[in-house]
Every structure is written in C-alpha cells, then in structure tokens.
Amino acid sequence: MNLNLTLACGLYDRTLALKTGAVKPEGIDLNFLVMPPAEIFRRQSRHTEFDVAEMSFSTYSILLGQEDYRMIAIPVFPSRKFRQSEIIINRNSKIETPKDLMGKRVGCSEYQQTAAVWIRGQLQHDYGVDLKEITWCFGGLNEPEHWSPRIPISIPSDYNIEILNNTQCLNEMLEKGEIDAVIGANLPKAFLNGSSNLDRLFPDYQAVESAYYQRTKIFPIMHIVVIKREVYEKAPWTAMNLYSGFDKSKTYGTQLMDRVPSTLFASLPWLMAHM
C-alpha cells in the first residue's frame, strides 16, 4: 500500500509532472497543493503543516542552528536564481556603485529571506559594502502590513534596524525617496510599472550575473525540499523516492520544452535557442 503524503510546492516546469501524475514517486501517493512559496514557508516553519514542502533554504538553516529538527531536507532545489538584478534604487539617492549604499536606508521584506541573504553576502564579499553602515528597513513590500518575522531570529546587535508601521510599505517609500533602495526576492510594484524614479543598481544585470557565475561557478540555491522528521523516521525510504521523483519530474519538464520545436511549450519567442 502506498504512503499518502501532502506536498506543498510551487507549480513550475520542474514540478509539473508531480502535479499531473505523469511522474509518481515509488510507493508514494502525493496530494500536491499548489501554493505561493512565501505562504508555504511561513506555515511550514511555524507549524510543520505539510508532510513534504518546498522550503526557504535560509529559514531551514536558521531552524537547524536553533536546534529545531522538525524537518529534514533532501537535495532538491525548486528555485535557484541569481539576485544581483534585484537591488532597486531611487535615482535621486546618488547611488552609482554598491558602496554608495553605505549611509543609506535600504528596505527588505525580511532579514532572513534567502534572496536577501545572498544579496547581502554579495554586497559584502564582492563589493566591500559594510552592512553595519546601512539602515535596514523591514516591512511589507507592495502593501502595508502588520509585519512580523517568519520565525523568531536574532539580528546582529550592531545592525541599524527599523520596522515599518502598518501604514507604510517599501514600494511607496522607495518611490517617494523615503528609503534609498530595496533588495529581495520580489521587485517593487513602482519599478515594474516603469517609474522614472527607480532603476536597478546593476542595469546590465545579466552581464553581472554571468560574470559572477563564471568567477564562482555558483548558481545560488533559494529553495529546498523538506520532509517532516516524523514521516522520515517512520519511512526513511521516502527521502530517496521523493528525490528520485523530483529528479524525474525535472527531466520530464525539460523534455516538454525541448520536444516540439514547431510549437513552443512556453510563450517565449526564443525558447528553443535557450534550450
């Protein structure tokens, strides 16, 4: 008899076959719940709601550091992404180089967000930015919210931290010049709408990200997959079978995109050239 497991995950080319049933992990019946990653991360990290879940790499690492062992990760990475493209600045803040962020106010949805961890690391180690010389503002990105961290964490005491109130959001503050930049996994709405006040710190970001990869050979991991430890301890074989299922699903997704050159699987005009 197969083991019934609930999987909370985003729907991507690499997970599609697990959702449709085209790929079935051996011995497992998956109830695939398609959910926004941010919602999964908060619910899973706080309450371990799902048997298997896509998970923030940084949040999982923090939980392990706090000796919280409710989940065990397998080496499946639903999201990998370069992040140099996601440093958005106000043009009036006189920011031309990464070091110009020092002395400025920089917004972020969450300190522990994996994208923000990668960006801070790149600013510090690749460009010599002293992160303690920045005022970090945390709050809702595109809408005001009653902000709270995903899980309790300790931010270094020598960091300058401000928490937005529930009438403020980073997008509006950046547009008005009340903060100088925003970093993170998602782009501010004003930038996406073409605001003349906003720009990328690295306008030629593809060249910057490509050079980063050529130098480091790192394609940054954003998300992993975790199994509830109680599930794993009762059935340790689930780890390998889920890994194999995700691996086959990724292969299946790639084959779908590459199979019929005359009819594009995705609405990208140069999809076959990318493939």
Short mmCIF file of C-alpha atoms in Angstrom, two decimals:
data_model
loop_
_atom_site.label_atom_id
_atom_site.label_comp_id
_atom_site.label_asym_id
_atom_site.label_seq_id
_atom_site.Cartn_x
_atom_site.Cartn_y
_atom_site.Cartn_z
CA MET A 1 0.00 0.00 0.00
CA ASN A 2 1.35 3.43 -0.95
CA LEU A 3 2.07 6.09 1.63
CA ASN A 4 -0.18 9.15 1.32
CA LEU A 5 1.80 12.39 1.66
CA THR A 6 0.81 16.02 1.23
CA LEU A 7 3.26 18.13 -0.76
CA ALA A 8 3.04 21.94 -0.64
CA CYS A 9 5.00 23.39 -3.54
CA GLY A 10 5.02 25.92 -6.31
CA LEU A 11 3.99 24.79 -9.79
CA TYR A 12 6.97 25.00 -12.14
CA ASP A 13 8.17 23.25 -15.27
CA ARG A 14 10.26 21.07 -12.95
CA THR A 15 7.37 20.11 -10.65
CA LEU A 16 4.53 19.92 -13.18
CA ALA A 17 4.82 16.15 -13.72
CA LEU A 18 4.40 15.52 -9.98
CA LYS A 19 1.20 17.58 -10.03
CA THR A 20 -0.29 15.89 -13.11
CA GLY A 21 0.77 12.42 -12.04
CA ALA A 22 2.96 11.90 -15.11
CA VAL A 23 5.69 11.13 -12.57
CA LYS A 24 4.83 9.25 -9.38
CA PRO A 25 7.41 8.67 -6.65
CA GLU A 26 7.62 4.95 -5.95
CA GLY A 27 5.47 3.89 -3.01
CA ILE A 28 4.01 7.38 -2.51
CA ASP A 29 0.68 8.97 -3.40
CA LEU A 30 1.19 12.73 -3.43
CA ASN A 31 -1.53 15.22 -2.67
CA PHE A 32 0.11 18.18 -4.44
CA LEU A 33 -1.03 21.54 -3.03
CA VAL A 34 -0.05 24.44 -5.28
CA MET A 35 0.69 27.42 -3.05
CA PRO A 36 2.77 30.62 -3.09
CA PRO A 37 6.20 29.84 -1.63
CA ALA A 38 6.08 32.64 0.96
CA GLU A 39 2.87 31.18 2.42
CA ILE A 40 4.35 27.67 2.48
CA PHE A 41 7.49 28.87 4.24
CA ARG A 42 5.62 30.68 7.00
CA ARG A 43 3.16 27.83 7.64
CA GLN A 44 5.76 25.09 7.45
CA SER A 45 8.39 26.83 9.56
CA ARG A 46 5.88 27.77 12.26
CA HIS A 47 3.56 24.76 12.31
CA THR A 48 5.07 21.99 10.11
CA GLU A 49 1.69 21.71 8.38
CA PHE A 50 2.76 19.61 5.39
CA ASP A 51 4.38 16.19 5.11
CA VAL A 52 6.65 17.47 2.35
CA ALA A 53 7.20 21.09 1.40
CA GLU A 54 9.19 23.48 -0.68
CA MET A 55 11.17 25.46 1.87
CA SER A 56 13.30 28.57 2.21
CA PHE A 57 16.94 27.49 2.34
CA SER A 58 17.88 30.24 4.80
CA THR A 59 14.93 29.61 7.12
CA TYR A 60 15.68 25.89 7.23
CA SER A 61 19.32 26.66 8.03
CA ILE A 62 18.30 29.02 10.82
CA LEU A 63 15.98 26.40 12.32
CA LEU A 64 18.82 23.87 12.36
CA GLY A 65 21.02 26.47 14.03
CA GLN A 66 18.33 26.87 16.68
CA GLU A 67 18.36 23.07 17.19
CA ASP A 68 14.89 22.77 15.68
CA TYR A 69 14.88 19.40 13.92
CA ARG A 70 11.21 19.05 12.93
CA MET A 71 12.17 18.78 9.26
CA ILE A 72 14.86 17.04 7.25
CA ALA A 73 15.96 18.38 3.88
CA ILE A 74 16.69 16.46 0.70
CA PRO A 75 18.94 17.86 -2.08
CA VAL A 76 16.13 19.09 -4.30
CA PHE A 77 16.23 22.77 -5.24
CA PRO A 78 12.93 24.02 -6.73
CA SER A 79 14.33 27.54 -7.01
CA ARG A 80 17.80 28.71 -7.95
CA LYS A 81 18.30 32.29 -9.07
CA PHE A 82 20.89 35.00 -9.45
CA ARG A 83 19.93 38.04 -7.40
CA GLN A 84 22.13 40.94 -8.50
CA SER A 85 19.19 42.06 -10.64
CA GLU A 86 17.02 42.62 -7.57
CA ILE A 87 18.67 45.64 -6.00
CA ILE A 88 16.40 48.54 -6.90
CA ILE A 89 17.48 52.11 -6.17
CA ASN A 90 15.91 55.55 -6.19
CA ARG A 91 17.68 57.54 -8.92
CA ASN A 92 17.74 60.65 -6.70
CA SER A 93 19.74 58.94 -3.95
CA LYS A 94 23.06 59.31 -5.79
CA ILE A 95 23.82 55.60 -5.76
CA GLU A 96 26.16 54.63 -8.57
CA THR A 97 28.15 51.79 -7.00
CA PRO A 98 27.35 49.20 -4.33
CA LYS A 99 29.45 51.07 -1.75
CA ASP A 100 27.18 54.08 -2.21
CA LEU A 101 24.55 52.11 -0.27
CA MET A 102 26.56 52.74 2.89
CA GLY A 103 24.92 55.50 4.91
CA LYS A 104 21.62 54.89 3.12
CA ARG A 105 18.25 53.38 4.07
CA VAL A 106 17.61 50.05 2.39
CA GLY A 107 14.28 48.21 2.51
CA CYS A 108 13.73 44.47 2.61
CA SER A 109 10.67 42.30 3.20
CA GLU A 110 12.51 40.12 5.69
CA TYR A 111 16.05 39.87 7.06
CA GLN A 112 16.11 36.07 6.81
CA GLN A 113 14.71 35.87 3.27
CA THR A 114 17.11 33.71 1.25
CA ALA A 115 17.32 36.22 -1.59
CA ALA A 116 18.23 38.96 0.89
CA VAL A 117 20.89 36.74 2.49
CA TRP A 118 22.50 36.16 -0.91
CA ILE A 119 22.32 39.85 -1.84
CA ARG A 120 23.84 41.00 1.46
CA GLY A 121 26.58 38.42 1.09
CA GLN A 122 27.38 39.56 -2.44
CA LEU A 123 27.38 43.22 -1.41
CA GLN A 124 29.74 42.47 1.48
CA HIS A 125 32.11 39.95 -0.07
CA ASP A 126 32.14 41.01 -3.73
CA TYR A 127 31.90 44.78 -3.33
CA GLY A 128 33.23 45.59 0.15
CA VAL A 129 29.98 47.03 1.48
CA ASP A 130 29.92 47.37 5.28
CA LEU A 131 26.42 46.14 6.09
CA LYS A 132 26.55 47.83 9.50
CA GLU A 133 26.72 51.18 7.72
CA ILE A 134 23.25 50.70 6.25
CA THR A 135 19.91 51.31 7.96
CA TRP A 136 17.77 48.26 7.20
CA CYS A 137 14.02 48.86 6.97
CA PHE A 138 11.71 45.83 7.22
CA GLY A 139 8.05 45.71 6.30
CA GLY A 140 5.52 44.93 3.60
CA LEU A 141 6.84 45.26 0.05
CA ASN A 142 3.91 46.49 -2.02
CA GLU A 143 1.23 46.81 0.67
CA PRO A 144 1.31 47.90 4.32
CA GLU A 145 1.10 45.00 6.74
CA HIS A 146 1.33 44.11 10.40
CA TRP A 147 4.88 42.92 9.90
CA SER A 148 6.45 40.08 11.84
CA PRO A 149 9.37 37.79 11.01
CA ARG A 150 8.65 34.36 9.59
CA ILE A 151 10.28 32.79 12.65
CA PRO A 152 11.97 34.46 15.63
CA ILE A 153 15.56 35.34 14.82
CA SER A 154 18.38 37.38 16.30
CA ILE A 155 19.69 40.16 14.07
CA PRO A 156 23.25 41.31 14.91
CA SER A 157 23.07 43.98 17.60
CA ASP A 158 25.36 46.34 15.69
CA TYR A 159 22.96 46.50 12.71
CA ASN A 160 20.72 49.53 12.33
CA ILE A 161 17.14 48.24 12.11
CA GLU A 162 13.81 49.97 11.54
CA ILE A 163 10.42 48.22 11.40
CA LEU A 164 7.78 49.90 9.26
CA ASN A 165 4.43 50.62 10.84
CA ASN A 166 1.24 49.16 9.39
CA THR A 167 0.53 52.24 7.26
CA GLN A 168 3.83 52.09 5.34
CA CYS A 169 5.19 49.87 2.59
CA LEU A 170 8.60 49.69 0.97
CA ASN A 171 7.33 50.30 -2.55
CA GLU A 172 5.74 53.66 -1.73
CA MET A 173 8.66 54.77 0.44
CA LEU A 174 11.16 53.96 -2.31
CA GLU A 175 9.12 55.81 -4.92
CA LYS A 176 8.97 58.89 -2.67
CA GLY A 177 12.67 58.70 -1.77
CA GLU A 178 11.99 57.99 1.92
CA ILE A 179 14.26 54.97 1.53
CA ASP A 180 17.07 54.73 -0.99
CA ALA A 181 16.93 51.13 -2.18
CA VAL A 182 15.06 47.85 -1.87
CA ILE A 183 16.51 44.35 -2.06
CA GLY A 184 14.79 40.97 -2.06
CA ALA A 185 13.07 38.22 -3.98
CA ASN A 186 10.35 40.40 -5.49
CA LEU A 187 10.53 43.71 -7.32
CA PRO A 188 8.64 46.79 -6.10
CA LYS A 189 5.43 47.48 -7.99
CA ALA A 190 6.50 51.02 -8.89
CA PHE A 191 9.60 49.68 -10.64
CA LEU A 192 7.58 47.12 -12.57
CA ASN A 193 5.19 49.90 -13.60
CA GLY A 194 8.09 51.84 -15.10
CA SER A 195 8.61 54.59 -12.51
CA SER A 196 11.13 57.15 -13.75
CA ASN A 197 12.41 57.50 -10.17
CA LEU A 198 13.65 53.91 -9.94
CA ASP A 199 16.36 51.84 -11.56
CA ARG A 200 18.44 48.73 -10.97
CA LEU A 201 21.77 49.16 -9.21
CA PHE A 202 23.12 46.92 -11.99
CA PRO A 203 21.21 47.87 -15.17
CA ASP A 204 23.25 45.34 -17.19
CA TYR A 205 22.45 42.68 -14.63
CA GLN A 206 22.71 39.72 -16.99
CA ALA A 207 26.36 40.51 -17.64
CA VAL A 208 26.99 40.99 -13.90
CA GLU A 209 25.28 37.72 -13.00
CA SER A 210 27.03 35.84 -15.79
CA ALA A 211 30.40 37.16 -14.64
CA TYR A 212 29.56 36.13 -11.07
CA TYR A 213 28.87 32.59 -12.24
CA GLN A 214 31.99 32.41 -14.38
CA ARG A 215 34.05 33.52 -11.38
CA THR A 216 32.42 31.43 -8.65
CA LYS A 217 30.62 28.59 -10.50
CA ILE A 218 27.74 29.22 -8.07
CA PHE A 219 24.11 29.16 -9.21
CA PRO A 220 22.55 30.31 -5.92
CA ILE A 221 20.14 27.94 -4.18
CA MET A 222 16.98 29.65 -2.94
CA HIS A 223 14.60 26.82 -2.01
CA ILE A 224 14.98 23.23 -0.91
CA VAL A 225 12.51 20.43 -0.17
CA VAL A 226 11.90 19.23 3.38
CA ILE A 227 10.16 16.20 4.87
CA LYS A 228 8.57 16.18 8.30
CA ARG A 229 11.01 14.30 10.50
CA GLU A 230 8.29 12.08 11.93
CA VAL A 231 7.42 10.97 8.37
CA TYR A 232 11.07 10.33 7.55
CA GLU A 233 11.74 8.38 10.75
CA LYS A 234 8.76 6.11 10.15
CA ALA A 235 9.63 5.58 6.48
CA PRO A 236 13.26 6.58 5.72
CA TRP A 237 12.89 5.35 2.14
CA THR A 238 10.66 8.33 1.38
CA ALA A 239 13.74 10.59 1.14
CA MET A 240 15.29 8.73 -1.79
CA ASN A 241 11.98 8.05 -3.51
CA LEU A 242 10.94 11.70 -3.31
CA TYR A 243 14.37 12.77 -4.54
CA SER A 244 14.06 10.41 -7.48
CA GLY A 245 10.53 11.66 -8.20
CA PHE A 246 11.63 15.30 -8.26
CA ASP A 247 14.60 14.40 -10.45
CA LYS A 248 12.38 12.61 -12.98
CA SER A 249 9.88 15.48 -12.90
CA LYS A 250 12.64 17.97 -13.76
CA THR A 251 13.74 15.79 -16.69
CA TYR A 252 10.14 15.49 -17.84
CA GLY A 253 9.70 19.26 -17.76
CA THR A 254 12.86 19.84 -19.78
CA GLN A 255 11.75 17.28 -22.37
CA LEU A 256 8.37 19.02 -22.71
CA MET A 257 10.09 22.29 -23.57
CA ASP A 258 12.54 20.68 -25.98
CA ARG A 259 10.28 18.14 -27.67
CA VAL A 260 8.29 20.04 -30.31
CA PRO A 261 10.31 22.92 -31.81
CA SER A 262 7.45 23.82 -34.16
CA THR A 263 5.09 24.53 -31.25
CA LEU A 264 6.60 26.36 -28.30
CA PHE A 265 5.76 24.91 -24.89
CA ALA A 266 6.21 28.33 -23.25
CA SER A 267 5.35 31.75 -24.66
CA LEU A 268 9.00 32.77 -25.06
CA PRO A 269 9.89 33.55 -28.67
CA TRP A 270 13.48 32.27 -28.38
CA LEU A 271 12.72 29.31 -26.14
CA MET A 272 14.48 26.84 -28.43
CA ALA A 273 17.61 28.98 -28.52
CA HIS A 274 17.65 28.96 -24.70
CA MET A 275 17.19 25.21 -24.72
#
